[in-house]
CSV table of C-alpha atoms in Angstrom, one decimal:
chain,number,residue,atom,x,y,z
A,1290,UNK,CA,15.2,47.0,20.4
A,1291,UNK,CA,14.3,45.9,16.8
A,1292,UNK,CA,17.1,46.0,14.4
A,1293,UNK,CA,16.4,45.1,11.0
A,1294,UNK,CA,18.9,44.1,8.3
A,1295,UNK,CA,19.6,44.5,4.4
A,1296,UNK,CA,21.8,42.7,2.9
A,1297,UNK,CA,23.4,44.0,-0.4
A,1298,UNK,CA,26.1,42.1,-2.9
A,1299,UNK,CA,28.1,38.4,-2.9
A,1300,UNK,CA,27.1,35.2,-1.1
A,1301,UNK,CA,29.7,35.9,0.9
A,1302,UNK,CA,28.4,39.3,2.0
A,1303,UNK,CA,25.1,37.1,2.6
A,1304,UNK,CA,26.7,34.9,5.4
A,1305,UNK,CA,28.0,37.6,6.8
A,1306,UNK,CA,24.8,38.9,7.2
A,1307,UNK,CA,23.1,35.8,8.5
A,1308,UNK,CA,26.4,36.0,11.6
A,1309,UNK,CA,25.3,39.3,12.4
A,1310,UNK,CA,21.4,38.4,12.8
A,1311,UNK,CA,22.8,35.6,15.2
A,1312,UNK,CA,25.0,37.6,17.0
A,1313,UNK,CA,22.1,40.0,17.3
A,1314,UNK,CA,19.6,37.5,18.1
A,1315,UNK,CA,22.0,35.9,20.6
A,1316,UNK,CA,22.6,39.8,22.6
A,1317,UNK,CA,18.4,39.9,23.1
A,1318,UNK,CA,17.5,42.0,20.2
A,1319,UNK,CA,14.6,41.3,18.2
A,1320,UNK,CA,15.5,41.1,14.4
A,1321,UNK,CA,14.1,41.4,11.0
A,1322,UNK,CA,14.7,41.4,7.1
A,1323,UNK,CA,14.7,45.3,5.8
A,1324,UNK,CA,13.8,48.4,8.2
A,1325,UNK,CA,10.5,48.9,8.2
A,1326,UNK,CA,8.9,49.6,11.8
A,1327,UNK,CA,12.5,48.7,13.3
A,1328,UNK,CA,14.9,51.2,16.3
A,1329,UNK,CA,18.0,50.2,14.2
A,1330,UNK,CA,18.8,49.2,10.6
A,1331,UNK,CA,21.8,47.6,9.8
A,1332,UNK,CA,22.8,48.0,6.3
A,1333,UNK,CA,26.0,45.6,4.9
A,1334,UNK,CA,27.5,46.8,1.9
A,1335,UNK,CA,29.0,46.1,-1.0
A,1336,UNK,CA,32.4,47.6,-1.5
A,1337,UNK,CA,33.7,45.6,-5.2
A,1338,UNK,CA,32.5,48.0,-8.1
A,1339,UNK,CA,31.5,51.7,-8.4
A,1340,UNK,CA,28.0,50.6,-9.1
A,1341,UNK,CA,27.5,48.6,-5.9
A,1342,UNK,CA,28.9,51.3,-3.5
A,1343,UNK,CA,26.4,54.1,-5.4
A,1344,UNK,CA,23.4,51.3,-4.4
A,1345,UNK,CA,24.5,51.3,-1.1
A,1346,UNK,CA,25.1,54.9,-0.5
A,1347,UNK,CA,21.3,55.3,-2.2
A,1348,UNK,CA,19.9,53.0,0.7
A,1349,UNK,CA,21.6,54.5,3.5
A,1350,UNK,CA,20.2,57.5,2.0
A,1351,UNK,CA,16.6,56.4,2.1
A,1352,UNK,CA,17.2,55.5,5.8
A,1353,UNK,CA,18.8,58.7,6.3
A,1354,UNK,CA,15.0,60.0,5.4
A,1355,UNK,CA,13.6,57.8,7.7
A,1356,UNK,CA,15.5,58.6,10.7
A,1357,UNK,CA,14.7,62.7,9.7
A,1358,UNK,CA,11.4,61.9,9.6
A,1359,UNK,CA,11.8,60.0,13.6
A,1360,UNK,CA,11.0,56.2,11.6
A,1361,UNK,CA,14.4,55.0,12.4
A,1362,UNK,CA,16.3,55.8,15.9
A,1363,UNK,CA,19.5,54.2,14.4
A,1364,UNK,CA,21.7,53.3,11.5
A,1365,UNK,CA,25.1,51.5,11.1
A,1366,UNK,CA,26.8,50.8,8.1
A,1367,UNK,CA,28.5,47.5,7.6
A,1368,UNK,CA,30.5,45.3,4.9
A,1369,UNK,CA,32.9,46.2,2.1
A,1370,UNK,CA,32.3,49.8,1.5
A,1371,UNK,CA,32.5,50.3,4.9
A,1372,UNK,CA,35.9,48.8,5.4
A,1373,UNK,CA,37.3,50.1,1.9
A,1374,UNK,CA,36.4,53.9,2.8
A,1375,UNK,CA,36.9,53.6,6.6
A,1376,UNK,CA,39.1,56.4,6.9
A,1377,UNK,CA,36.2,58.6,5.4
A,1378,UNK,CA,32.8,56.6,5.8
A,1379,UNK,CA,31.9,58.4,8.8
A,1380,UNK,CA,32.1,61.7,6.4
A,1381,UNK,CA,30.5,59.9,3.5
A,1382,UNK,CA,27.6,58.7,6.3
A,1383,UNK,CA,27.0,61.6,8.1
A,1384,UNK,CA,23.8,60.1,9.4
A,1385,UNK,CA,25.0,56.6,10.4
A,1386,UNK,CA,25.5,55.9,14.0
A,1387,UNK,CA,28.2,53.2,13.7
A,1388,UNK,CA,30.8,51.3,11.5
A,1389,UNK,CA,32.2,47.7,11.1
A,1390,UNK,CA,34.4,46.7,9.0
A,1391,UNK,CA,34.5,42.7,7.4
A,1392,UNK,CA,36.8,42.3,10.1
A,1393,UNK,CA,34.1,43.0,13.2
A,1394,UNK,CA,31.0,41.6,12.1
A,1395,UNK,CA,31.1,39.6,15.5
A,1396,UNK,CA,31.4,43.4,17.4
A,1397,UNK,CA,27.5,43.6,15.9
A,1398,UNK,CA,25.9,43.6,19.0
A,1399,UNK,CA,28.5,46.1,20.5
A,1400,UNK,CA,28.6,48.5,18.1
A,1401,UNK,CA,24.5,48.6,18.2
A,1402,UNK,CA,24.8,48.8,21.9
A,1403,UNK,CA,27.0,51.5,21.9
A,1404,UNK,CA,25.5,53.7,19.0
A,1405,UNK,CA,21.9,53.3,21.0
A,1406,UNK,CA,23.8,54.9,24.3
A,1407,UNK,CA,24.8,58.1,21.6
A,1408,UNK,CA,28.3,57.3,20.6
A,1409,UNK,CA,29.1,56.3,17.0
A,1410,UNK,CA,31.9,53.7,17.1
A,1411,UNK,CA,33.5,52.1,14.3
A,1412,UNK,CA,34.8,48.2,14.4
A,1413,UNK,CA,36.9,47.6,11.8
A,1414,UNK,CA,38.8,44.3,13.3
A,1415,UNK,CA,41.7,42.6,11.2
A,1416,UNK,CA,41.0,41.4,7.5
A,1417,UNK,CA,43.5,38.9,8.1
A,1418,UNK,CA,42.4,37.2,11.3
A,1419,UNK,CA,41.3,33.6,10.8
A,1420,UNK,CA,38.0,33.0,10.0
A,1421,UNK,CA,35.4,33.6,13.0
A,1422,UNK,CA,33.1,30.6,13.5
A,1423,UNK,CA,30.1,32.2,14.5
A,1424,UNK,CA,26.5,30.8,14.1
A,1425,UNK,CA,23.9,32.3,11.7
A,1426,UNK,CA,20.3,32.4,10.6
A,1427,UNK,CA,19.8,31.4,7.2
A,1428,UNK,CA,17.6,34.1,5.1
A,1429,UNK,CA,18.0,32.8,1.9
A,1430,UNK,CA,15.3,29.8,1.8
A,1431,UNK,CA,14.3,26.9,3.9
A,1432,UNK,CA,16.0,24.4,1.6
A,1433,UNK,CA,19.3,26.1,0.4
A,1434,UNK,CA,22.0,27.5,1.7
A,1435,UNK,CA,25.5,29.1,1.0
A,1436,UNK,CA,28.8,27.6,2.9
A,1437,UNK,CA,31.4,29.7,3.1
A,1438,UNK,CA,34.8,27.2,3.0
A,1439,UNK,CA,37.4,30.5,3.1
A,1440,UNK,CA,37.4,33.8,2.8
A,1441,UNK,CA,39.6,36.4,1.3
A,1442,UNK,CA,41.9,36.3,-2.1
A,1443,UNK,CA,45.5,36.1,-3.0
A,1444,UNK,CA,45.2,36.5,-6.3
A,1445,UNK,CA,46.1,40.2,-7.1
A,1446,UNK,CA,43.8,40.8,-10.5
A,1447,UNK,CA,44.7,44.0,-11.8
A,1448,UNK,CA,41.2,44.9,-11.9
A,1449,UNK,CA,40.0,43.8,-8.4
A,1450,UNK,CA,40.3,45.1,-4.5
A,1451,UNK,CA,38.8,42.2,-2.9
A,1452,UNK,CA,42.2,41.4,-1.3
A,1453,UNK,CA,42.5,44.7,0.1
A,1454,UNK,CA,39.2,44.0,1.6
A,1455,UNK,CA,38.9,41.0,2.1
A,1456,UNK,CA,42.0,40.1,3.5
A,1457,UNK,CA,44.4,36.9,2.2
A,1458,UNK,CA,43.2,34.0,1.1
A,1459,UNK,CA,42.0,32.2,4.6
A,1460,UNK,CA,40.5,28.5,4.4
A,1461,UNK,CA,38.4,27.3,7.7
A,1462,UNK,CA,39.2,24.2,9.2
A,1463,UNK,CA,37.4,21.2,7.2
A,1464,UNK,CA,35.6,20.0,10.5
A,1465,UNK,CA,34.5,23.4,10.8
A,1466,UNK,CA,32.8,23.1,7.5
A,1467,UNK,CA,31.4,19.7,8.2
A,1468,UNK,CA,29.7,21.0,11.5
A,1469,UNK,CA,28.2,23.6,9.8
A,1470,UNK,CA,27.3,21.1,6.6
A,1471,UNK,CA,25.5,18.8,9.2
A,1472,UNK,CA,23.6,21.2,11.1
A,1473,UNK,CA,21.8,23.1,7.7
A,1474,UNK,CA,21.4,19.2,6.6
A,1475,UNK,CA,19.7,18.6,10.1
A,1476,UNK,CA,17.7,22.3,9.3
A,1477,UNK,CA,16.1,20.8,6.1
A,1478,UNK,CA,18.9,21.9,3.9
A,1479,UNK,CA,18.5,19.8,0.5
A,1480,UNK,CA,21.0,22.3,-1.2
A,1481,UNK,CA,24.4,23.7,-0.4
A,1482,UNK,CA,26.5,26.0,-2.8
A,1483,UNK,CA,30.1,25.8,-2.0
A,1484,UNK,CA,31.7,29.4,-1.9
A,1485,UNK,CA,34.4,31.1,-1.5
A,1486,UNK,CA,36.2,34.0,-4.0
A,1487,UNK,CA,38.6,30.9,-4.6
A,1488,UNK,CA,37.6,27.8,-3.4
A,1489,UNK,CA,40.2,25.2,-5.9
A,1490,UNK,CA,42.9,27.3,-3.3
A,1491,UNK,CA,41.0,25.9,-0.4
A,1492,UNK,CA,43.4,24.2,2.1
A,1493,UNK,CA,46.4,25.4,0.7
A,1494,UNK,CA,47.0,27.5,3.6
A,1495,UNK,CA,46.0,25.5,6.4
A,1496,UNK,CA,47.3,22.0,4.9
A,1497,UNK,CA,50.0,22.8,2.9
A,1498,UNK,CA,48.1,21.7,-0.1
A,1499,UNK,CA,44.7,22.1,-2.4
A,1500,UNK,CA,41.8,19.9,-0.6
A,1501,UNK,CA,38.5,20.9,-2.3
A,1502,UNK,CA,38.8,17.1,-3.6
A,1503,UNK,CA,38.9,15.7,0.1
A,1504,UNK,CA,36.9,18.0,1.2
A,1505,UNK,CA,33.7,17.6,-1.4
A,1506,UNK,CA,33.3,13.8,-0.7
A,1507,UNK,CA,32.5,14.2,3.3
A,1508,UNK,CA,30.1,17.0,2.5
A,1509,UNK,CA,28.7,14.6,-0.2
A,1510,UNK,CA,27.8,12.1,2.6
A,1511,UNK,CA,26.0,14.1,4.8
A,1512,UNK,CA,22.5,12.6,5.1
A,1513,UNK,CA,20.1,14.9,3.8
A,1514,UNK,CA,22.1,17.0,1.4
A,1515,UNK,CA,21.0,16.2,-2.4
A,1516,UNK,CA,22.8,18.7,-4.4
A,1517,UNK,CA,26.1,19.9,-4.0
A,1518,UNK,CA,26.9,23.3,-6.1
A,1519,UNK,CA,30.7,25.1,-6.6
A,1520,UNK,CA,30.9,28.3,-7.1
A,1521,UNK,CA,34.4,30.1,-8.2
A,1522,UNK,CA,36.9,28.1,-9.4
A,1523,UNK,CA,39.9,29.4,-10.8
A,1524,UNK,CA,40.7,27.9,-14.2
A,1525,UNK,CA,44.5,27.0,-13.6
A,1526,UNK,CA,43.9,25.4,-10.5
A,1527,UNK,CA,41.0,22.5,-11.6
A,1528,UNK,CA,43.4,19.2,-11.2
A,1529,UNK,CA,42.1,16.2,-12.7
A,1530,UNK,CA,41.5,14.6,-9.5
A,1531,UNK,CA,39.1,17.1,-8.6
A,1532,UNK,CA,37.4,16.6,-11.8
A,1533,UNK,CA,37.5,12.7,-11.1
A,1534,UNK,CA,35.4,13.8,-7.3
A,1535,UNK,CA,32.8,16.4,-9.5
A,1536,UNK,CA,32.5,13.6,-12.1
A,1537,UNK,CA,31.6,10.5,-9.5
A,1538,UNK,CA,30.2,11.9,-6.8
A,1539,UNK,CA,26.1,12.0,-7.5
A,1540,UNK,CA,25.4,14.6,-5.0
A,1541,UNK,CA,27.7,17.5,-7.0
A,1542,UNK,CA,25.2,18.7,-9.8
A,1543,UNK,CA,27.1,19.1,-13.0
A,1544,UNK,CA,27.2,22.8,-13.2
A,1545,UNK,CA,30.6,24.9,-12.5
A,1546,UNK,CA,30.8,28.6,-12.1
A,1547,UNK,CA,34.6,29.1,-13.6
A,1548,UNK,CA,35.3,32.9,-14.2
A,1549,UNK,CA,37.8,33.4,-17.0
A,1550,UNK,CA,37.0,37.2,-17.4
A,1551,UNK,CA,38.6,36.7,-20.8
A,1552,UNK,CA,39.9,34.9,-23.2
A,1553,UNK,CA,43.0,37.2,-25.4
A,1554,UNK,CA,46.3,36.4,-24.1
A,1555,UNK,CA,47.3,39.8,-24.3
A,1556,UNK,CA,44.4,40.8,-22.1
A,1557,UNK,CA,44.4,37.9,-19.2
A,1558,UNK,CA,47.9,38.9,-18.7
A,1559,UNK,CA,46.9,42.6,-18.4
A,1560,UNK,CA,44.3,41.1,-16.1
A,1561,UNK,CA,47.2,39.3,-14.3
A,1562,UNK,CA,45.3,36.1,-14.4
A,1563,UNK,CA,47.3,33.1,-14.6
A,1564,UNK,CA,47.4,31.3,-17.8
A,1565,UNK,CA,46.3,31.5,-21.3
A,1566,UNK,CA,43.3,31.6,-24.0
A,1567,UNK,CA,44.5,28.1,-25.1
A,1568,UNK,CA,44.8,26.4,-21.4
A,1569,UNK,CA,41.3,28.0,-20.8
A,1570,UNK,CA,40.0,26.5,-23.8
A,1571,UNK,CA,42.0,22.7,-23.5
A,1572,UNK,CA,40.2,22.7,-19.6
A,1573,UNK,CA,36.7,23.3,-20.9
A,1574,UNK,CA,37.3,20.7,-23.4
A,1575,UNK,CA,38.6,18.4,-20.9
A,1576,UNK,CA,35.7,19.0,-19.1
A,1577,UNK,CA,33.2,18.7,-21.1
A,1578,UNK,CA,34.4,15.1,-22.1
A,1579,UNK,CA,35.0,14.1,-18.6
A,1580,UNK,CA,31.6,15.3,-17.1
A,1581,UNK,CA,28.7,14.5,-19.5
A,1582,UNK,CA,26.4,17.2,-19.5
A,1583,UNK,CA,28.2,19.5,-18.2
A,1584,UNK,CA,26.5,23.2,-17.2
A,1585,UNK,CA,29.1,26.0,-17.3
A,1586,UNK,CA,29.5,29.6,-16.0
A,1587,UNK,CA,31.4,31.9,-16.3
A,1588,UNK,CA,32.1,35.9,-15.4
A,1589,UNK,CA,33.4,38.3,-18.6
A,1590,UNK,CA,34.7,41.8,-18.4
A,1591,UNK,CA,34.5,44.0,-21.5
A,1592,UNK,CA,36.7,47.1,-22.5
A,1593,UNK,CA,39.7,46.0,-20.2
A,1594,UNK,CA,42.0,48.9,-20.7
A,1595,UNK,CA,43.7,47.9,-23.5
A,1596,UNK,CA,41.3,46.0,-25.0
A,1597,UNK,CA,41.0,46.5,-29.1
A,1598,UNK,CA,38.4,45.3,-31.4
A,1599,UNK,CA,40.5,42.0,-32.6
A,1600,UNK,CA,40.8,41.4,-28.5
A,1601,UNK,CA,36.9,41.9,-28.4
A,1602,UNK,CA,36.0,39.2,-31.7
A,1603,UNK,CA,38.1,36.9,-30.0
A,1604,UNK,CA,36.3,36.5,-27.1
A,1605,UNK,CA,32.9,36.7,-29.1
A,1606,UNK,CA,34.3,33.7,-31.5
A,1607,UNK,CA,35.3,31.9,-28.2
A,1608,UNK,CA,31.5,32.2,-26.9
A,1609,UNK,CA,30.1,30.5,-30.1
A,1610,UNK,CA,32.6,28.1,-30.6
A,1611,UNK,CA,32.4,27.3,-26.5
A,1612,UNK,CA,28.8,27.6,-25.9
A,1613,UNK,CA,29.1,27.9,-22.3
A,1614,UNK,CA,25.2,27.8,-21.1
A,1615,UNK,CA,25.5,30.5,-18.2
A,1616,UNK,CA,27.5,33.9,-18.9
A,1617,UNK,CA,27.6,37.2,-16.6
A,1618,UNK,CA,29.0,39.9,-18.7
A,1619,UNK,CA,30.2,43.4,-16.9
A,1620,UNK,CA,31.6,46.2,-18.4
A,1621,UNK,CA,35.1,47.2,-16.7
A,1622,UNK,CA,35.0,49.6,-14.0
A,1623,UNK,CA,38.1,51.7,-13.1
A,1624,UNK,CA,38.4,50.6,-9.6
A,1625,UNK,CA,40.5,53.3,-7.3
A,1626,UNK,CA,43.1,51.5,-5.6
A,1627,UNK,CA,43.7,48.4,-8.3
A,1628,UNK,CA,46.4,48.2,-10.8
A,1629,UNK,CA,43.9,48.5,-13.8
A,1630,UNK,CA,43.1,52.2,-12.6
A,1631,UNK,CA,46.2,53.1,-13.3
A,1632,UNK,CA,47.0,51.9,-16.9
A,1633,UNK,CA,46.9,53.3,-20.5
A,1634,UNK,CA,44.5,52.7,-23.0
A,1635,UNK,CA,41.6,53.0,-20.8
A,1636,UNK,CA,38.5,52.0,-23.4
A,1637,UNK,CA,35.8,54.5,-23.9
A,1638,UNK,CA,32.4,54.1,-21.8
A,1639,UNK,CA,30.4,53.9,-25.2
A,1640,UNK,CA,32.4,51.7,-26.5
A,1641,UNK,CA,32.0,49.4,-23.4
A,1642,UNK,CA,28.3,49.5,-23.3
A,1643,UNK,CA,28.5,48.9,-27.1
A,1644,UNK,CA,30.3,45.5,-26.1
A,1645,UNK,CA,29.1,44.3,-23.3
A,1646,UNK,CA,25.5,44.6,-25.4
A,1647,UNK,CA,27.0,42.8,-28.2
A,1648,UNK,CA,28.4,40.0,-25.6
A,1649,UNK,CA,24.7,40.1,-24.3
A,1650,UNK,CA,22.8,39.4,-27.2
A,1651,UNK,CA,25.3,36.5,-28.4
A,1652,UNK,CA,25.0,35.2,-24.8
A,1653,UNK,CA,20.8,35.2,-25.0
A,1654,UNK,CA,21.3,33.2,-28.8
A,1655,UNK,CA,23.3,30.9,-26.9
A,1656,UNK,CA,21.1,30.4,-23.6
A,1657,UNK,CA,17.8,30.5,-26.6
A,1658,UNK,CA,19.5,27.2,-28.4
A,1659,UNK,CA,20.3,25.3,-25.0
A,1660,UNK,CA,16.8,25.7,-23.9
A,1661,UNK,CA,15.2,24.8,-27.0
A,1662,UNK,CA,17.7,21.6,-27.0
A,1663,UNK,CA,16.0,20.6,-23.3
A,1664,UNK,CA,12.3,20.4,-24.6
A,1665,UNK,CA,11.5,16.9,-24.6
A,1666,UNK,CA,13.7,15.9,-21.8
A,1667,UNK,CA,13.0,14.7,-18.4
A,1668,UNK,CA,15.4,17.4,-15.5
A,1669,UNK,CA,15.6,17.3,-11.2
A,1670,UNK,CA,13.8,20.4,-10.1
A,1671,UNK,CA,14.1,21.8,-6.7
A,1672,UNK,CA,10.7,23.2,-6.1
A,1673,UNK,CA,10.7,26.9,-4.5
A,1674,UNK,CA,6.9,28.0,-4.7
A,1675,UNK,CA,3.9,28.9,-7.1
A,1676,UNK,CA,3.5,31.7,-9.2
A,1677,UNK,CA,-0.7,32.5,-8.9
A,1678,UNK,CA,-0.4,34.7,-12.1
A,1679,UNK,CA,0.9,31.7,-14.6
A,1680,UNK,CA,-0.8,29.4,-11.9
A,1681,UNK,CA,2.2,27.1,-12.7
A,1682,UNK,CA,5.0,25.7,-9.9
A,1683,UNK,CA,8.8,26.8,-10.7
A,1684,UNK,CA,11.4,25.9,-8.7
A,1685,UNK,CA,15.4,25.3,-10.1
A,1686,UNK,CA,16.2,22.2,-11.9
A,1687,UNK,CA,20.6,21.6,-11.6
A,1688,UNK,CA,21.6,23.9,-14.0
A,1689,UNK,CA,20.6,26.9,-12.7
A,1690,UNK,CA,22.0,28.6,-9.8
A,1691,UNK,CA,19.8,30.8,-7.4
A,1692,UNK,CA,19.8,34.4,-8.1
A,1693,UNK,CA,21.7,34.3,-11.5
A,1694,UNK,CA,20.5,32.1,-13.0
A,1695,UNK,CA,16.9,31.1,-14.7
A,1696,UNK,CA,13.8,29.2,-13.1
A,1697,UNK,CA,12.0,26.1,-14.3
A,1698,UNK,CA,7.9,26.7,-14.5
A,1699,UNK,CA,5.8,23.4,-14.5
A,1700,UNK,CA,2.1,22.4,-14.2
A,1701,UNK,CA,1.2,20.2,-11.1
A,1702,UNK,CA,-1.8,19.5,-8.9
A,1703,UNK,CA,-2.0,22.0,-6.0
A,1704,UNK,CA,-1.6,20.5,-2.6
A,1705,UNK,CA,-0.1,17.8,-4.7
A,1706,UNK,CA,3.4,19.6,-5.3
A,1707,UNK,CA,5.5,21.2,-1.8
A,1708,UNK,CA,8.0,23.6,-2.6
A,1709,UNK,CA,11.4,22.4,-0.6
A,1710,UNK,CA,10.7,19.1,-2.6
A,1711,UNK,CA,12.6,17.1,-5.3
A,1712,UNK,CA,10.7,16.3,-8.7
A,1713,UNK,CA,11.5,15.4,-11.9
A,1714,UNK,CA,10.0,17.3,-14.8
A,1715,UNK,CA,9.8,17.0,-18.5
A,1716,UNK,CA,10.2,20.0,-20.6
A,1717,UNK,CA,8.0,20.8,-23.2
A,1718,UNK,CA,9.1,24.7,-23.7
A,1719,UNK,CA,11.1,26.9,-23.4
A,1720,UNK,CA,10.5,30.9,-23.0
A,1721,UNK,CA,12.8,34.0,-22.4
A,1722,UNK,CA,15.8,31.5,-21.1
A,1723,UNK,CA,13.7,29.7,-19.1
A,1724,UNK,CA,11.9,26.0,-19.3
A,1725,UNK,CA,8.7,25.0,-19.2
A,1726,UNK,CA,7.1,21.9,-18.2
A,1727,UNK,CA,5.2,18.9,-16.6
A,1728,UNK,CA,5.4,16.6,-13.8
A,1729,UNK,CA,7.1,13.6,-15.2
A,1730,UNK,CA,5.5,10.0,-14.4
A,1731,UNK,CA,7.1,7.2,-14.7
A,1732,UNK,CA,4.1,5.4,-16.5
A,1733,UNK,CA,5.0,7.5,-19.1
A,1734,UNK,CA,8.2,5.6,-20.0
């Protein structure tokens, strides 16, 4: 059989995805990316906000169409949504032929088996088993890949189910991580983005303490690997040896996505994130002076339940006096099953799409100056392809993260310039939060 897969949400989501091809692979299937001229499509969901289940339900209704219309012998639902609504998805998915859960992604090749033979089973495993080490097939590129370090959450945001979905907070074993480090290194990996929904917790569980900082320096020292990326660290946990590791070690691009979701008092403890607007905002000092030219990101939530207009100023005063360069802003969603659900004051949907927009357009006068204060200067870019319409290369240069983040577009002689390649370019424009530039050559200097 062909079974094709789509892959919807998180990085995390992503590696799960790239397990399943491999388990799918491994059980004599052939596979592919998306379902066209495929038996079986596999679709893995995202389960975290309103607005990602509605996506997935959309797909698995398009597939739906194409199984009415004899396209598609087979569909089975998979990820997040699946495992949040597992005691109705089968009613929500009337047309989908199986069911696993983020706890049975290695019962793949099963549950396909067994929905091609008729029955519609539904693998939903346990969400706090240790971590499977399973083998995958990178999708993302040829020269960059995630790796996963834990999985799961113990922090309890009032907001958020992850945990409930996710499972607790599990760390693999570091070796683990190394193996899989060294063989994407030996696959032409230049790039790895460490991720996990927490990954300053990493080792607590297994070691008894925080080891992020042991960890980053053997990953740093595989041969191969140039850039090193971390993704989701939570604020209160950033020690200042681990700032000492991101600060020395070459390898780990100066870029850190922190989400602070907010910066009132009386809103982070509504949130129930640990500490305050003023430790947030002594740590991004601390780190700006420690780690010269420092990149940050960070995740915002507007209209918290709760949230007034003094609440709302603050955090738009803490943006310009801040200027972090990379900013995701979301309005809240009322997530059934989290504390937040449940709590007075719940802010009006205008008025949170009046905010978020406000939070927006501060954010783009804030990406607009940072760009306009690269032209001139010389910045590693990672080269992914060229673009025949501006007939220029782009690629990422260390500040910007794949997917979220913006490109870097830059003239070069075709057949001349290899995308999966390092080069350094100087920028000589910028446009619509993005640079613009040139090869650099050293003659220049």
């Amino acid at each position: 059989m062909k079974v094709g897969f789509i892959s919807l949400g998180c990085a995390k989501n992503q590696v799960n995805c790239e397990q399943m091809i491999w388990q799918t692979y491994e059980a004599g299937h052939e596979v592919a990316l998306g379902a066209e001229d495929c038996d079986v499509a596999v679709v893995n969901t995202c389960g975290f906000l309103q607005e990602a289940r509605d996506e997935a339900m959309e797909e698995i209704r398009k597939l739906a169409e194409q199984k009415a219309a004899g396209q598609l012998q087979r569909i089975i639902v998979t990820g997040c949504m699946a495992q949040w609504w597992k005691d109705k998805i089968a009613d929500l998915c009337p047309a989908a032929d199986g069911f696993v859960g983020v706890g049975g992604y290695e019962d793949i090749a099963q549950v396909i088996d067994q929905a091609a033979q008729g029955q519609r089973p539904a693998l939903f495993g346990d969400i706090d088993a240790p971590v499977p080490e399973t083998d995958r097939v990178v999708c993302t590129s040829d020269y960059w890949a995630w790796l996963r370090i834990a999985e799961g959450c113990d922090n309890r945001c009032a907001y958020c189910v992850i945990p409930f979905i996710r499972g607790r907070f599990r760390s693999r074993p570091e070796e683990k991580i190394l193996e899989e480090a060294e063989n994407l290194a030996q696959a032409g990996m230049k790039e790895l983005i460490v991720v996990a929904q927490d990954i300053t917790r990493y080792g607590l569980d297994l070691y008894g303490k925080r080891t992020l900082a042991d960890l980053l320096p053997k990953l740093c020292a595989i041969e191969g690997i140039q850039w090193v990326r971390l993704h989701y660290l939570y604020p209160d946990e950033i020690t200042d040896e681990l700032i000492d590791v991101i600060a020395n070690e070459p390898k780990i691009v100066k870029y850190l996505d922190i989400p602070i979701q907010h910066i009132s008092d009386h809103i982070l403890k509504a949130m129930h994130r640990r500490g305050t607007g003023q430790e947030i905002r002594a740590l991004f000092t601390k780190l700006r002076q420690r780690i010269p030219g420092l990149v940050l990101r960070t995740s915002l939530i507007a209209g918290f339940p709760g949230e007034t207009e003094e609440d709302f100023e603050e955090l738009c005063q803490f943006l310009l006096e801040y200027k972090l360069e990379r900013a995701g802003v979301f309005p809240y969603s009322p997530e059934p099953g989290s504390v937040a659900a449940t709590l007075p004051h719940q802010v009006d949907e205008d008025v949170k799409r009046r905010r978020v927009e406000l939070i927006t357009d501060l954010q783009m006068r804030i990406v607009d100056d940072y760009c306009a204060a690269m032209i001139g200067k010389i910045v590693p870019v990672l080269c992914e392809g060229y673009d025949d319409d501006t007939e220029l290369f782009y690629g990422r240069s260390d500040a910007d993260s794949p997917g979220i983040d913006g490109l870097v577009h830059f003239e070069g002689e075709e057949g001349g310039v290899r995308p999966g390649e390092f080069y350094q370019v100087k920028v000589t424009n910028a446009y619509d939060g993005e640079l613009v530039g040139v090869l650099y050559e050293e003659e220049e200097a």
